[in-house]
Every structure is written in C-alpha cells, then in structure tokens.
Amino acid sequence: MAAVDSFYLLYREIARSCNCYMEALALVGAWYTARKSITIICDFYSLIRLHFIPRLVSRADLIKQYGRWAVVSGATDGIGKAYAEELASRGLSIVLISQNEEKLQYFTQVSEDKLWDIIDVNIAAASLMVHIVLPGMVSRKKGAIVNISSGSCCKPTPQMTAYSASKAYLDHFSRALQYEYASKGIFVQSLIPFSVATNMKGHSFLHGFSWLVPSPKVYAHHAIATLGISKRTTGYWFHSIQFLFAQYMPEWLWAWGANIINNSVRHEALSHRL
C-alpha cells in the first residue's frame, strides 16, 4: 500500500509539472496560430489593396509623380515590351534593357556564351543602365525604375538555375535601391511575374487559362496600377496568390514542382522544333 501511495504521489507531482508545460505549449501554439492568421489576413488585404482598389479610382499621373523618364529591364518582348508600351501610352519616355534567350535548359547544357548573356543582361546591363540614368533622376528629385524579375526567384529553381539566380539579383538589387533612393523622390519597383502568355513556344498547356496566364498587355495594364503603391509585387492578382503559396511552400516541394513543370515545358518546346 505504501508503494502504491508513493507511486500515486509521484504521478500527481509529474502530472502537475506536465500541466504547466502543457499550458505553456498551448500558449505558444495559440500565439503561433494568431501570428500566422494575422499574416495571412494582411497578405490578402495587400492583394486587394494592390490589385483591385487602384482599378476603382482614376489613373495616377505618372509624369507628375515621377517625371518623364522610366527604366524598364527585360524589354525584348512579352512583359517588358507590354509594360514599356503601357508606360508610353501614359506619356513617359522609356529606357529599355532587353534580352532574347531560351531560358529552359539544364545547367550543363547552357553554353558559356548564353551564361554570359544572362549575366550581362540581367545583372551587368541592368546595374550599369540604372547607374547611368539615376544621377539625372536624383537631380530632378523624380523618377521611376521598374526591374522585371521573375517568380522563379522566389526559391531555388532547378532547370532554370542561371536565369532564376540572375532574376533573384534583380529583385534584391531593386529592393535595396528603393531603400537607398526613396528619400530622394525616386520609386524603384521589383516586378515578380509568374507565367504570362508570350509568343514563346512551350507554354501552350497553360494558355487555355487566360485568367491564370494573362497576356502581356493584360499583365502590364494590371502591373502599372501598382506603380507607386508597392515596391515589390507580382503585378497581377492571381500571381500574388501564387506568390503567397510559394512563400509558405517548403523549398523541396517547390523544387520538385519546378522539375515536373519545367520538364514538361522543355519537352513540349523540343517537340515544336522537330
């Protein structure tokens, strides 16, 4: 009986101690859940604020806000070209930085010339062009710089290794530049688009979903409404939803999905060449 009583007393003490830990863990869990819930609510509020509210009000006078000049990188075709045309339709003069390269190859299959082209355009040319035009913007205390990055920069993206890494540079470059020159009246924006229907082959399996994969013109029309509102945005409402999922997705899952999608796109692109 004494042994039983001793065990009961020991069990009661252990249970009392565990209750304290359970209460602490419950508080931590409640705090974590509340924090994540608030983050998700804020993200969806940002989605509405960026992509729906601006379309309900009159168009902003970009010349009055930023002056007559803007720098747009990635302007060969697709998003860059459509974005530049959208800016031009509002009376701005544009400085274009462009490239025209196949993006979907395995890393070892990319020639040295192509690697240098990717680096030169997305890193060197973009940086040097901004370095050239920025002093004039600083002296006028007005200016807008829009660098077109890519959704592939969200996480390491296999089979787009060099391209996604160079786009990650553009994203970080733009964000740092915004912090550095915002006080001087210059707005620097990093656009992070996902799939857009361009004239490139190999994406036909996505082109049937126009609301998911907008045309460059539709994308640019949406994206330009975020200029002056967000320094870093996908530019399109559904792309923002994709970006939210990408943020909370484990890196291994992103890489696995990228391998499947890029393999499919690459095989389809190769089949068009045969």
Coordinates of C-alpha atoms in Angstrom, one line a residue:
M1 CA 0.0 0.0 0.0
A2 CA 2.8 2.3 0.8
A3 CA 4.4 1.7 -2.6
V4 CA 1.0 2.4 -4.3
D5 CA 0.6 5.6 -2.3
S6 CA 4.2 6.7 -3.2
F7 CA 3.5 6.0 -6.9
Y8 CA 0.3 8.0 -6.7
L9 CA 2.0 10.9 -5.1
L10 CA 4.8 10.7 -7.8
Y11 CA 2.3 10.5 -10.6
R12 CA 0.4 13.5 -9.2
E13 CA 3.6 15.6 -9.0
I14 CA 4.6 14.6 -12.5
A15 CA 1.1 15.4 -13.8
R16 CA 1.2 18.8 -12.1
S17 CA 4.5 19.6 -13.7
C18 CA 3.3 18.5 -17.1
N19 CA 0.3 20.6 -16.8
C20 CA 2.5 23.7 -16.5
Y21 CA 4.3 22.6 -19.7
M22 CA 1.1 21.9 -21.5
E23 CA -0.2 25.3 -20.6
A24 CA 3.0 26.9 -21.9
L25 CA 2.8 24.9 -25.1
A26 CA -0.8 25.8 -25.5
L27 CA 0.1 29.5 -25.2
V28 CA 2.9 29.1 -27.7
G29 CA 0.6 27.3 -30.1
A30 CA -2.1 30.0 -29.7
W31 CA 0.4 32.8 -30.3
Y32 CA 1.8 31.0 -33.4
T33 CA -1.7 30.4 -34.8
A34 CA -2.7 34.0 -34.2
R35 CA 0.5 35.3 -35.8
K36 CA 0.0 33.2 -38.9
S37 CA -3.6 34.1 -39.1
I38 CA -2.8 37.8 -38.9
T39 CA -0.1 37.3 -41.6
I40 CA -2.5 35.6 -44.0
I41 CA -5.1 38.3 -43.4
C42 CA -2.6 41.0 -44.1
D43 CA -1.4 39.3 -47.2
F44 CA -4.9 39.1 -48.6
Y45 CA -5.6 42.7 -47.6
S46 CA -2.4 43.6 -49.5
L47 CA -3.7 41.6 -52.5
I48 CA -7.0 43.6 -52.5
R49 CA -5.2 46.9 -51.9
L50 CA -2.7 46.4 -54.8
H51 CA -4.8 44.8 -57.5
F52 CA -8.4 45.8 -57.0
I53 CA -8.7 49.1 -55.2
P54 CA -6.4 51.0 -57.7
R55 CA -8.6 49.9 -60.5
L56 CA -11.6 51.6 -58.9
V57 CA -10.0 55.0 -58.8
S58 CA -8.7 57.3 -61.6
R59 CA -5.4 56.6 -63.1
A60 CA -2.4 58.2 -61.5
D61 CA -0.5 60.9 -63.4
L62 CA 2.9 59.1 -63.6
I63 CA 4.7 62.1 -65.2
K64 CA 3.6 64.4 -62.4
Q65 CA 4.7 61.8 -59.8
Y66 CA 8.0 60.6 -61.3
G67 CA 8.9 62.8 -64.3
R68 CA 9.1 61.9 -67.9
W69 CA 11.6 59.0 -67.7
A70 CA 11.4 55.4 -66.6
V71 CA 13.9 52.5 -66.9
V72 CA 12.4 49.1 -67.8
S73 CA 14.6 46.0 -67.9
G74 CA 13.7 42.8 -69.8
A75 CA 12.0 44.6 -72.7
T76 CA 12.7 42.3 -75.7
D77 CA 9.1 41.1 -75.8
G78 CA 6.4 39.8 -73.5
I79 CA 6.0 41.6 -70.2
G80 CA 8.8 44.1 -70.7
K81 CA 7.6 45.2 -74.1
A82 CA 3.9 45.4 -73.0
Y83 CA 4.9 47.3 -69.8
A84 CA 7.0 49.8 -71.8
E85 CA 4.1 50.3 -74.2
E86 CA 1.7 50.9 -71.2
L87 CA 4.1 53.5 -69.8
A88 CA 4.5 55.1 -73.2
S89 CA 0.7 55.3 -73.5
R90 CA 0.7 57.5 -70.4
G91 CA 3.3 59.8 -71.9
L92 CA 6.5 58.6 -70.3
S93 CA 9.8 58.3 -72.1
I94 CA 11.4 54.9 -71.6
V95 CA 14.9 53.5 -71.4
L96 CA 14.8 49.8 -72.3
I97 CA 17.1 47.0 -71.3
S98 CA 16.4 43.7 -73.1
Q99 CA 17.5 40.1 -73.9
N100 CA 16.2 37.3 -76.1
E101 CA 17.4 34.0 -74.9
E102 CA 16.0 30.5 -74.3
K103 CA 15.5 30.1 -70.6
L104 CA 14.7 26.4 -70.1
Q105 CA 17.8 24.2 -70.4
Y106 CA 19.7 22.2 -68.0
F107 CA 22.6 24.0 -66.4
T108 CA 25.3 21.9 -68.1
Q109 CA 23.6 22.3 -71.5
V110 CA 23.8 26.1 -71.3
S111 CA 26.7 27.3 -73.4
E112 CA 29.2 29.8 -71.9
D113 CA 28.0 32.5 -74.3
K114 CA 24.4 32.1 -73.1
L115 CA 25.5 32.1 -69.4
W116 CA 27.4 35.4 -70.1
D117 CA 24.4 36.8 -71.9
I118 CA 22.1 36.1 -69.0
I119 CA 24.6 37.6 -66.6
D120 CA 25.3 40.6 -68.8
V121 CA 21.6 41.5 -69.4
N122 CA 20.0 40.7 -66.0
I123 CA 23.0 41.8 -63.8
A124 CA 25.6 43.9 -65.6
A125 CA 23.5 45.8 -68.1
A126 CA 20.6 46.4 -65.6
S127 CA 23.0 47.7 -63.0
L128 CA 25.1 49.9 -65.4
M129 CA 22.0 51.4 -67.0
V130 CA 20.5 52.3 -63.7
H131 CA 23.9 53.8 -62.7
I132 CA 23.8 55.9 -65.9
V133 CA 20.2 57.3 -65.5
L134 CA 20.0 57.6 -61.7
P135 CA 22.0 60.8 -61.3
G136 CA 19.6 62.7 -63.5
M137 CA 16.6 61.4 -61.5
V138 CA 18.3 62.4 -58.3
S139 CA 18.9 65.9 -59.6
R140 CA 15.2 66.2 -60.7
K141 CA 14.1 64.5 -57.5
K142 CA 11.7 62.4 -59.6
G143 CA 12.0 59.1 -61.3
A144 CA 10.7 55.5 -61.6
I145 CA 12.8 52.4 -62.2
V146 CA 11.0 49.1 -62.9
N147 CA 13.0 45.9 -63.0
I148 CA 11.2 42.8 -64.2
S149 CA 12.3 39.9 -62.2
S150 CA 10.6 36.5 -62.2
G151 CA 8.5 34.2 -60.0
S152 CA 11.4 31.8 -60.4
C153 CA 13.4 33.9 -58.0
C154 CA 11.2 33.1 -55.0
K155 CA 13.2 29.9 -54.3
P156 CA 16.0 28.0 -56.0
T157 CA 14.5 26.8 -59.3
P158 CA 16.1 23.8 -60.9
Q159 CA 16.4 23.7 -64.7
M160 CA 16.3 27.5 -64.7
T161 CA 19.4 27.8 -62.5
A162 CA 21.3 30.7 -64.1
Y163 CA 18.1 32.5 -65.2
S164 CA 16.4 32.4 -61.8
A165 CA 19.6 33.3 -60.0
S166 CA 20.0 36.4 -62.2
K167 CA 16.4 37.3 -61.6
A168 CA 17.0 37.0 -57.8
Y169 CA 19.8 39.5 -58.2
L170 CA 17.4 41.9 -60.0
D171 CA 14.9 41.5 -57.2
H172 CA 17.4 42.2 -54.4
F173 CA 19.1 45.0 -56.4
S174 CA 15.7 46.8 -56.8
R175 CA 14.6 46.4 -53.2
A176 CA 18.0 47.7 -51.9
L177 CA 17.9 50.6 -54.4
Q178 CA 14.4 51.5 -53.2
Y179 CA 15.5 51.8 -49.6
E180 CA 18.5 53.9 -50.7
Y181 CA 16.8 56.4 -53.0
A182 CA 13.2 56.6 -51.8
S183 CA 14.0 59.7 -49.8
K184 CA 15.3 61.3 -53.0
G185 CA 11.9 61.1 -54.7
I186 CA 12.7 58.0 -56.7
F187 CA 10.5 54.9 -56.8
V188 CA 12.1 51.6 -57.6
Q189 CA 9.9 48.6 -58.2
S190 CA 10.7 44.9 -58.5
L191 CA 8.1 43.1 -60.6
I192 CA 7.9 39.3 -59.9
P193 CA 5.6 37.8 -62.6
F194 CA 4.7 34.2 -62.9
S195 CA 3.5 32.6 -66.2
V196 CA 2.4 35.1 -68.8
A197 CA 1.2 34.1 -72.3
T198 CA 4.0 35.3 -74.6
N199 CA 4.9 34.4 -78.2
M200 CA 7.4 31.8 -76.9
K201 CA 6.5 28.2 -77.6
G202 CA 6.4 25.5 -74.9
H203 CA 3.7 27.0 -72.7
S204 CA 0.6 26.0 -74.6
F205 CA -0.7 23.8 -71.8
L206 CA -1.2 26.9 -69.7
H207 CA -2.5 29.2 -72.4
G208 CA -6.1 27.9 -72.0
F209 CA -6.4 29.6 -68.6
S210 CA -6.4 33.3 -69.6
W211 CA -7.2 34.4 -66.0
L212 CA -4.3 32.3 -64.7
V213 CA -1.9 33.2 -67.5
P214 CA -2.7 36.7 -68.7
S215 CA -1.4 38.2 -71.9
P216 CA 1.5 40.6 -71.6
K217 CA -0.9 43.5 -72.4
V218 CA -3.3 42.5 -69.6
Y219 CA -0.5 41.9 -67.2
A220 CA 1.1 45.3 -67.9
H221 CA -2.2 47.0 -67.5
H222 CA -2.6 45.5 -64.1
A223 CA 1.0 45.8 -63.0
I224 CA 1.3 49.5 -63.8
A225 CA -1.6 50.2 -61.4
T226 CA 0.7 49.1 -58.6
L227 CA 3.5 51.6 -59.5
G228 CA 4.0 53.9 -56.6
I229 CA 2.0 51.6 -54.3
S230 CA 4.2 48.6 -53.8
K231 CA 8.0 48.4 -54.2
R232 CA 7.8 44.6 -54.7
T233 CA 4.8 42.9 -56.3
T234 CA 3.9 40.2 -58.8
G235 CA 1.9 42.8 -60.7
Y236 CA -1.2 40.6 -61.2
W237 CA -3.8 39.4 -58.7
F238 CA -3.6 35.7 -59.4
H239 CA 0.2 35.8 -59.5
S240 CA 0.0 37.3 -56.0
I241 CA -1.9 34.3 -54.8
Q242 CA 0.7 32.0 -56.4
F243 CA 3.4 34.1 -54.6
L244 CA 1.6 33.6 -51.3
F245 CA 1.7 29.8 -51.8
A246 CA 5.3 30.0 -52.8
Q247 CA 6.2 31.8 -49.6
Y248 CA 4.7 29.1 -47.4
M249 CA 5.8 26.2 -49.5
P250 CA 8.8 24.1 -48.4
E251 CA 11.8 24.5 -50.6
W252 CA 11.9 20.8 -51.5
L253 CA 8.3 20.9 -52.7
W254 CA 9.0 24.0 -54.8
A255 CA 12.0 22.3 -56.4
W256 CA 10.0 19.1 -57.0
G257 CA 7.2 21.0 -58.7
A258 CA 9.6 23.1 -60.8
N259 CA 11.3 20.0 -62.0
I260 CA 8.0 18.5 -63.2
I261 CA 6.7 21.7 -64.8
N262 CA 10.0 22.6 -66.5
N263 CA 10.5 19.1 -67.8
S264 CA 7.0 19.3 -69.3
V265 CA 7.6 22.7 -70.8
R266 CA 11.0 21.7 -72.2
H267 CA 9.7 18.5 -73.8
E268 CA 6.9 20.5 -75.4
A269 CA 9.3 23.1 -76.6
L270 CA 11.6 20.5 -78.1
S271 CA 8.6 18.8 -79.8
H272 CA 7.8 22.1 -81.6
R273 CA 11.3 22.2 -83.0
L274 CA 11.1 18.7 -84.6

